[in-house]
Amino acid sequence: MTAFHAAPLASVCKIAMGQAPEGTSYNTDGEGYALIAGAGDFGETTPEPGKWTTEPTKLSTPGDIILCIRATIGNRNWSDGSYCLGRGVAGLRGFSERLDQSYLWHWLGYSALDLKAKGRGATFLQVSKQDIGSLEIPLPPLAEQKRIAGILDATDALRVKRREALAQLDTLLQSTFLDMFGDPVTNPMGWETAQLDNFCKTGTGGTPSRKQASRYYGGGMIPWVKSGELREGVINSTDEHITERALKETNVKLVPKNAILLALYGATVGRLGILGIEATTNQAVCHIIPDPKRADMQYLFHVLANQVAYLVGRGVGGAQPNISQGIVRALQISLPPLETQRRFAAIVESVERQKTRMRNHLT
C-alpha cells in the first residue's frame, strides 16, 4: 500500500468555529439566516434547520463542511447555502491547492472516532479548534485525492439507491397487503373476524429483581429479548442471555421461533418483531403465537403492524401509554381464507429475499 505524506489538518484547511448569536435574534419565521446549532439541525447530507437568526455570527459558505463539535462529535453535513454556525458546529474548507473538499468529507467520516476520542467535558463532550486542527490527514497528490473521492462518492450514491430500494420494497408490501385485504381496522371486504385470543396464545416474559439478576440472569446461554431490541424485523440474536435455572425457577418462559413480539410499554411501545430463534423475553414484551390452521404468521404480523396506532391509542398512560395483554387479546382480527393469507406470505418471503440481497450489497 502506498504511504502518503500526512499533515495536521489545520495546515491544509480553514477551520471556522461556530458562535451562538444573541437569543433575542432567534425566530421560526425564516427571517435572516438559518441557524445550525448542532446535529439536531442536520439532515441526511444537508441541513434541515428549525430556527433562524437576524444577527448571525459566523457564516458558512456553499460547499463548506459543517462538522459537529459537541455531543455528537464528528457528524457532518454539506453547507448548501449560507448558514449561521452556532457553537455546536464548525465550518471546514480545504485549501484548494492542497486539499480536495470531497476527499476531506470522506476522510472526516473515517476519522470521526479519532476526533471524538479527543472530546472533553462533564455534561457532554466537546472538541476545540486545536483538537480538530491537530488531526493528521494523509495527503496524496491532488489528482489522487479527487480519484479516491470519486470512487467513494460513487459508493455513497449506490448506498443511497439501495436504501431507497429497500424503502420502496416496504411500501410495496404495504400496498400489496391493503390491495389484498383492505384496512384491517375497518375490514371493508367483510372478512370473517375473530378475537385474537380465540386463535392465538399470548404471554409475557420476565424481568429480574436485583436478587434474581445475579442468580439467573447473566452467564447463561438462553437468548433474552428486551423491548428495545424490537425493530420491525426478524430477531436472530440478543445482547443478553439467561440461565437454564431461570427457566426452572422463575416465571420466564421459552418462546418458540416464529412467534410475533410486541412491545407493551416504554419508549418502544407498539414496536413489533418476529422471533427467528427460540428465546425468552422481558416483561415488557408480549409474544403472540397464532394457530397455524387459522392464521399465517406473516399475515398476522402485517395485520398487527396496521393496527399498532389503534392498540397504542387504547393504552393507558401519558406520552408513552401501556398496552395491556387484555387489550391485545381482545383485538378483533380479520381472517381471510388461509390459502389467501399464505399467498400473501409467499409474496413477503420473495420480497424479504430481495431485501436481504440489498442489505448484503449495502454491507
Coordinates of C-alpha atoms in Angstrom, one line a residue:
M1 CA 0.0 0.0 0.0
T2 CA 1.4 3.4 -0.9
A3 CA 2.3 5.6 2.1
F4 CA 1.3 9.2 1.7
H5 CA 2.7 12.3 3.4
A6 CA 0.4 13.3 6.3
A7 CA 0.0 16.8 7.7
P8 CA -2.0 18.5 10.5
L9 CA -5.5 19.3 9.2
A10 CA -5.0 23.0 10.3
S11 CA -2.2 23.3 7.8
V12 CA -4.4 22.5 4.8
C13 CA -7.8 23.5 5.9
K14 CA -9.6 26.6 7.2
I15 CA -11.5 25.8 10.4
A16 CA -14.2 28.3 11.5
M17 CA -15.6 27.6 14.9
G18 CA -19.2 28.5 15.4
Q19 CA -20.5 31.1 17.8
A20 CA -24.0 31.4 19.2
P21 CA -25.9 34.6 18.2
E22 CA -28.0 36.5 20.7
G23 CA -31.0 34.5 21.8
T24 CA -33.3 37.5 21.2
S25 CA -32.5 37.3 17.5
Y26 CA -34.0 33.8 17.0
N27 CA -37.2 33.3 15.1
T28 CA -39.1 30.5 13.3
D29 CA -40.4 32.7 10.5
G30 CA -37.5 32.3 8.2
E31 CA -36.1 35.8 8.8
G32 CA -32.3 36.2 8.4
Y33 CA -30.0 33.2 8.3
A34 CA -30.9 29.7 9.2
L35 CA -29.1 28.6 12.4
I36 CA -27.2 25.4 12.7
A37 CA -26.7 24.7 16.4
G38 CA -25.8 21.1 16.2
A39 CA -26.7 17.6 14.9
G40 CA -30.4 18.3 15.6
D41 CA -30.3 20.7 12.7
F42 CA -28.7 18.1 10.3
G43 CA -30.4 16.3 7.5
E44 CA -29.2 13.3 5.6
T45 CA -26.5 15.2 3.8
T46 CA -27.5 18.9 4.1
P47 CA -29.0 20.9 7.0
E48 CA -32.7 20.9 7.9
P49 CA -32.8 23.9 10.3
G50 CA -35.7 24.9 12.5
K51 CA -34.6 28.3 13.7
W52 CA -33.3 31.5 12.1
T53 CA -31.4 34.5 13.4
T54 CA -31.4 38.1 12.3
E55 CA -28.0 38.7 14.0
P56 CA -25.7 36.0 12.5
T57 CA -22.2 35.5 14.0
K58 CA -20.1 33.0 11.9
L59 CA -21.4 32.2 8.5
S60 CA -20.7 29.1 6.3
T61 CA -20.4 29.4 2.5
P62 CA -21.8 26.9 0.0
G63 CA -19.5 23.9 -0.3
D64 CA -18.2 24.1 3.3
I65 CA -18.4 21.0 5.5
I66 CA -20.4 21.7 8.7
L67 CA -18.9 19.5 11.5
C68 CA -20.5 18.7 14.9
I69 CA -18.0 19.5 17.7
R70 CA -20.3 18.9 20.8
A71 CA -22.1 15.8 22.0
T72 CA -22.5 14.0 18.6
I73 CA -18.9 14.9 17.7
G74 CA -18.0 14.0 14.1
N75 CA -21.4 14.2 12.5
R76 CA -21.3 16.3 9.3
N77 CA -23.4 17.9 6.6
W78 CA -22.6 19.8 3.4
S79 CA -23.4 23.5 3.5
D80 CA -25.7 24.0 0.5
G81 CA -26.1 27.7 1.3
S82 CA -25.0 30.3 3.8
Y83 CA -25.9 29.3 7.4
C84 CA -25.2 30.8 10.8
L85 CA -22.9 28.4 12.6
G86 CA -23.8 28.0 16.3
R87 CA -21.3 27.0 19.0
G88 CA -22.0 23.3 18.5
V89 CA -20.5 23.2 15.0
A90 CA -17.6 24.3 12.9
G91 CA -17.2 25.1 9.2
L92 CA -14.3 23.4 7.3
R93 CA -13.0 24.2 3.9
G94 CA -9.8 22.8 2.5
F95 CA -7.2 25.0 0.8
S96 CA -8.0 24.2 -2.9
E97 CA -4.3 23.9 -4.0
R98 CA -3.6 21.2 -1.4
L99 CA -6.9 19.5 -0.3
D100 CA -9.9 18.4 -2.3
Q101 CA -13.2 19.1 -0.4
S102 CA -14.8 15.8 -1.3
Y103 CA -11.7 13.9 -0.1
L104 CA -11.9 15.9 3.1
W105 CA -15.6 14.9 3.5
H106 CA -14.8 11.2 3.3
W107 CA -11.7 11.5 5.5
L108 CA -13.7 13.3 8.2
G109 CA -16.2 10.4 8.2
Y110 CA -13.3 7.9 8.5
S111 CA -11.7 10.0 11.4
A112 CA -14.8 10.7 13.4
L113 CA -13.9 8.2 16.2
D114 CA -10.4 9.7 16.5
L115 CA -11.9 13.2 16.8
K116 CA -14.5 12.0 19.4
A117 CA -11.7 10.5 21.5
K118 CA -10.3 14.0 21.9
G119 CA -13.6 15.2 23.5
R120 CA -13.6 16.7 27.0
G121 CA -16.4 17.8 29.3
A122 CA -18.5 16.7 32.2
T123 CA -22.1 17.2 30.9
F124 CA -21.3 16.4 27.3
L125 CA -18.1 16.0 25.3
Q126 CA -16.7 18.9 23.2
V127 CA -13.6 19.3 21.0
S128 CA -11.7 22.5 20.3
K129 CA -10.3 24.1 17.2
Q130 CA -6.9 22.8 18.2
D131 CA -8.3 19.2 18.6
I132 CA -9.7 19.4 15.0
G133 CA -6.6 21.0 13.6
S134 CA -4.2 18.5 15.1
L135 CA -5.7 15.5 13.3
E136 CA -3.2 14.1 10.8
I137 CA -4.6 13.8 7.3
P138 CA -2.9 11.8 4.6
L139 CA -2.2 13.9 1.6
P140 CA -1.7 12.1 -1.7
P141 CA -1.4 14.3 -4.8
L142 CA -4.5 16.4 -5.5
A143 CA -5.3 14.3 -8.6
E144 CA -5.2 11.1 -6.5
Q145 CA -7.4 12.8 -3.8
K146 CA -10.0 13.5 -6.5
R147 CA -9.8 9.9 -7.8
I148 CA -10.3 8.5 -4.3
A149 CA -13.2 10.9 -3.6
G150 CA -14.8 10.0 -6.9
I151 CA -14.8 6.3 -6.0
L152 CA -16.2 7.0 -2.5
D153 CA -18.9 9.3 -4.0
A154 CA -20.0 6.6 -6.3
T155 CA -20.2 4.1 -3.4
D156 CA -22.3 6.6 -1.4
A157 CA -24.6 7.0 -4.4
L158 CA -25.0 3.2 -4.6
R159 CA -25.8 3.1 -0.8
V160 CA -28.5 5.8 -1.2
K161 CA -30.1 3.9 -4.1
R162 CA -30.1 0.6 -2.1
R163 CA -31.7 2.4 0.9
E164 CA -34.3 3.9 -1.4
A165 CA -35.0 0.5 -3.0
L166 CA -35.4 -1.1 0.5
A167 CA -37.9 1.6 1.4
Q168 CA -39.8 1.0 -1.8
L169 CA -40.0 -2.7 -1.1
D170 CA -41.5 -1.9 2.3
T171 CA -44.0 0.4 0.6
L172 CA -44.8 -2.3 -2.0
L173 CA -45.6 -4.9 0.8
Q174 CA -47.9 -2.4 2.5
S175 CA -49.7 -1.6 -0.8
T176 CA -50.0 -5.3 -1.6
F177 CA -51.4 -6.0 1.8
L178 CA -54.1 -3.3 1.5
D179 CA -55.0 -4.4 -2.0
M180 CA -55.5 -8.0 -1.0
F181 CA -57.2 -7.5 2.4
G182 CA -58.2 -3.8 2.9
D183 CA -57.7 -1.8 6.1
P184 CA -57.8 -4.4 8.9
V185 CA -59.4 -1.8 11.3
T186 CA -62.5 -1.1 9.1
N187 CA -62.5 -4.5 7.3
P188 CA -64.1 -3.1 4.1
M189 CA -64.0 -6.5 2.4
G190 CA -66.2 -8.1 5.1
W191 CA -63.8 -10.9 6.0
E192 CA -64.7 -13.2 8.9
T193 CA -63.3 -11.8 12.2
A194 CA -62.3 -13.3 15.5
Q195 CA -60.9 -12.1 18.7
L196 CA -57.2 -12.6 18.8
D197 CA -57.2 -14.9 21.9
N198 CA -59.6 -17.2 20.1
F199 CA -56.8 -18.4 17.7
C200 CA -53.5 -17.2 19.4
K201 CA -51.6 -18.0 22.5
T202 CA -50.2 -14.9 24.2
G203 CA -48.0 -14.2 27.2
T204 CA -45.1 -12.0 28.5
G205 CA -41.7 -12.8 29.8
G206 CA -39.9 -11.8 33.0
T207 CA -37.6 -9.0 34.2
P208 CA -35.3 -10.0 37.1
S209 CA -35.4 -8.4 40.6
R210 CA -32.0 -7.4 41.9
K211 CA -31.8 -10.7 43.8
Q212 CA -32.7 -12.7 40.7
A213 CA -30.3 -10.8 38.4
S214 CA -27.2 -12.2 40.0
R215 CA -28.6 -15.7 40.3
Y216 CA -30.5 -16.3 37.0
Y217 CA -29.5 -13.5 34.5
G218 CA -26.1 -13.4 33.0
G219 CA -23.6 -16.2 32.2
G220 CA -26.3 -18.3 30.6
M221 CA -26.9 -19.4 27.0
I222 CA -30.6 -18.8 26.5
P223 CA -31.3 -15.6 24.5
W224 CA -33.3 -12.9 26.3
V225 CA -35.1 -10.4 24.2
K226 CA -35.8 -6.9 25.6
S227 CA -38.3 -4.5 24.1
G228 CA -35.6 -2.2 22.9
E229 CA -34.4 -4.9 20.5
L230 CA -37.7 -5.0 18.6
R231 CA -37.0 -3.3 15.2
E232 CA -39.8 -4.4 12.9
G233 CA -37.8 -7.3 11.6
V234 CA -36.5 -10.8 12.5
I235 CA -34.6 -11.2 15.7
N236 CA -31.8 -13.7 15.4
S237 CA -29.6 -12.7 18.3
T238 CA -29.8 -10.9 21.6
D239 CA -27.5 -8.7 23.8
E240 CA -28.2 -10.7 27.0
H241 CA -28.8 -14.3 28.0
I242 CA -30.3 -16.2 31.0
T243 CA -29.5 -19.5 32.6
E244 CA -31.3 -22.8 32.5
R245 CA -32.0 -22.4 36.2
A246 CA -34.0 -19.2 35.4
L247 CA -36.3 -21.3 33.2
K248 CA -37.0 -23.7 36.0
E249 CA -37.3 -21.4 39.0
T250 CA -38.7 -18.1 37.6
N251 CA -41.8 -17.2 35.6
V252 CA -39.8 -16.6 32.4
K253 CA -40.8 -18.8 29.5
L254 CA -39.1 -20.1 26.4
V255 CA -40.9 -18.7 23.3
P256 CA -40.7 -20.7 20.1
K257 CA -39.3 -19.5 16.8
N258 CA -41.7 -17.5 14.5
A259 CA -43.6 -16.0 17.4
I260 CA -44.7 -12.4 16.9
L261 CA -43.3 -10.0 19.6
L262 CA -45.0 -6.7 20.6
A263 CA -43.6 -4.1 23.0
L264 CA -46.3 -3.3 25.6
Y265 CA -44.8 -0.2 27.2
G266 CA -41.8 2.1 27.4
A267 CA -40.1 4.1 24.7
T268 CA -40.6 1.3 22.2
V269 CA -44.4 0.8 22.9
G270 CA -46.1 -0.7 19.8
R271 CA -42.9 -1.9 18.2
L272 CA -43.1 -5.3 16.6
G273 CA -40.7 -8.1 15.7
I274 CA -40.6 -11.7 14.6
L275 CA -38.6 -14.2 16.6
G276 CA -36.1 -16.0 14.4
I277 CA -34.8 -18.2 17.3
E278 CA -36.1 -19.8 20.5
A279 CA -35.7 -17.2 23.2
T280 CA -37.1 -15.7 26.3
T281 CA -38.3 -12.1 26.7
N282 CA -38.6 -9.4 29.4
Q283 CA -41.9 -8.5 30.9
A284 CA -42.4 -5.5 28.5
V285 CA -42.6 -7.9 25.5
C286 CA -45.8 -9.8 24.6
H287 CA -45.4 -12.9 22.5
I288 CA -48.2 -13.9 20.1
I289 CA -48.3 -17.4 18.7
P290 CA -51.1 -18.0 16.1
D291 CA -52.8 -21.3 15.4
P292 CA -51.4 -22.2 12.0
K293 CA -54.7 -23.7 11.0
R294 CA -56.4 -20.3 11.2
A295 CA -53.8 -17.6 10.7
D296 CA -50.5 -17.4 8.9
M297 CA -47.8 -15.7 11.0
Q298 CA -46.7 -13.2 8.3
Y299 CA -50.3 -12.2 7.6
L300 CA -51.0 -11.7 11.3
F301 CA -47.7 -9.7 11.7
H302 CA -48.8 -7.3 9.0
V303 CA -52.4 -7.0 10.4
L304 CA -50.9 -6.0 13.8
A305 CA -48.5 -3.6 12.1
N306 CA -51.5 -1.9 10.6
Q307 CA -53.3 -1.8 14.0
V308 CA -50.4 -0.5 16.1
A309 CA -51.8 3.0 16.3
Y310 CA -55.2 1.6 17.4
L311 CA -53.5 -0.5 20.1
V312 CA -51.4 2.3 21.4
G313 CA -54.5 4.6 21.4
R314 CA -56.3 2.1 23.6
G315 CA -53.4 2.0 26.1
V316 CA -53.3 3.9 29.4
G317 CA -50.8 6.5 30.5
G318 CA -49.3 9.7 29.2
A319 CA -46.8 10.2 26.3
Q320 CA -45.9 6.6 26.4
P321 CA -49.1 4.6 27.2
N322 CA -49.0 1.0 28.4
I323 CA -50.8 -1.7 26.3
S324 CA -52.1 -4.4 28.5
Q325 CA -52.3 -8.1 27.4
G326 CA -56.1 -7.8 27.8
I327 CA -56.2 -5.1 25.0
V328 CA -54.1 -7.3 22.8
R329 CA -56.2 -10.4 23.4
A330 CA -59.4 -8.6 22.8
L331 CA -58.3 -7.2 19.4
Q332 CA -60.7 -8.2 16.5
I333 CA -58.7 -9.7 13.6
S334 CA -59.9 -10.2 10.1
L335 CA -59.4 -13.8 9.0
P336 CA -59.5 -14.3 5.2
P337 CA -59.2 -17.8 3.8
L338 CA -55.9 -19.4 4.9
E339 CA -55.0 -20.0 1.3
T340 CA -55.2 -16.2 0.6
Q341 CA -53.1 -15.5 3.7
R342 CA -50.5 -17.9 2.6
R343 CA -50.4 -16.4 -0.9
F344 CA -49.5 -13.0 0.8
A345 CA -46.9 -14.8 2.9
A346 CA -45.2 -16.1 -0.2
I347 CA -45.0 -12.5 -1.5
V348 CA -43.5 -11.4 1.8
E349 CA -40.9 -14.2 1.5
S350 CA -40.0 -13.2 -2.0
V351 CA -39.6 -9.5 -1.0
E352 CA -37.6 -10.4 2.1
R353 CA -35.1 -12.3 -0.1
Q354 CA -34.7 -9.2 -2.3
K355 CA -34.2 -7.1 0.8
T356 CA -31.6 -9.5 2.2
R357 CA -29.6 -9.3 -1.1
M358 CA -29.8 -5.5 -1.0
R359 CA -28.7 -5.4 2.7
N360 CA -25.8 -7.6 1.9
H361 CA -24.8 -5.4 -1.0
L362 CA -25.0 -2.4 1.3
T363 CA -22.7 -4.1 3.7

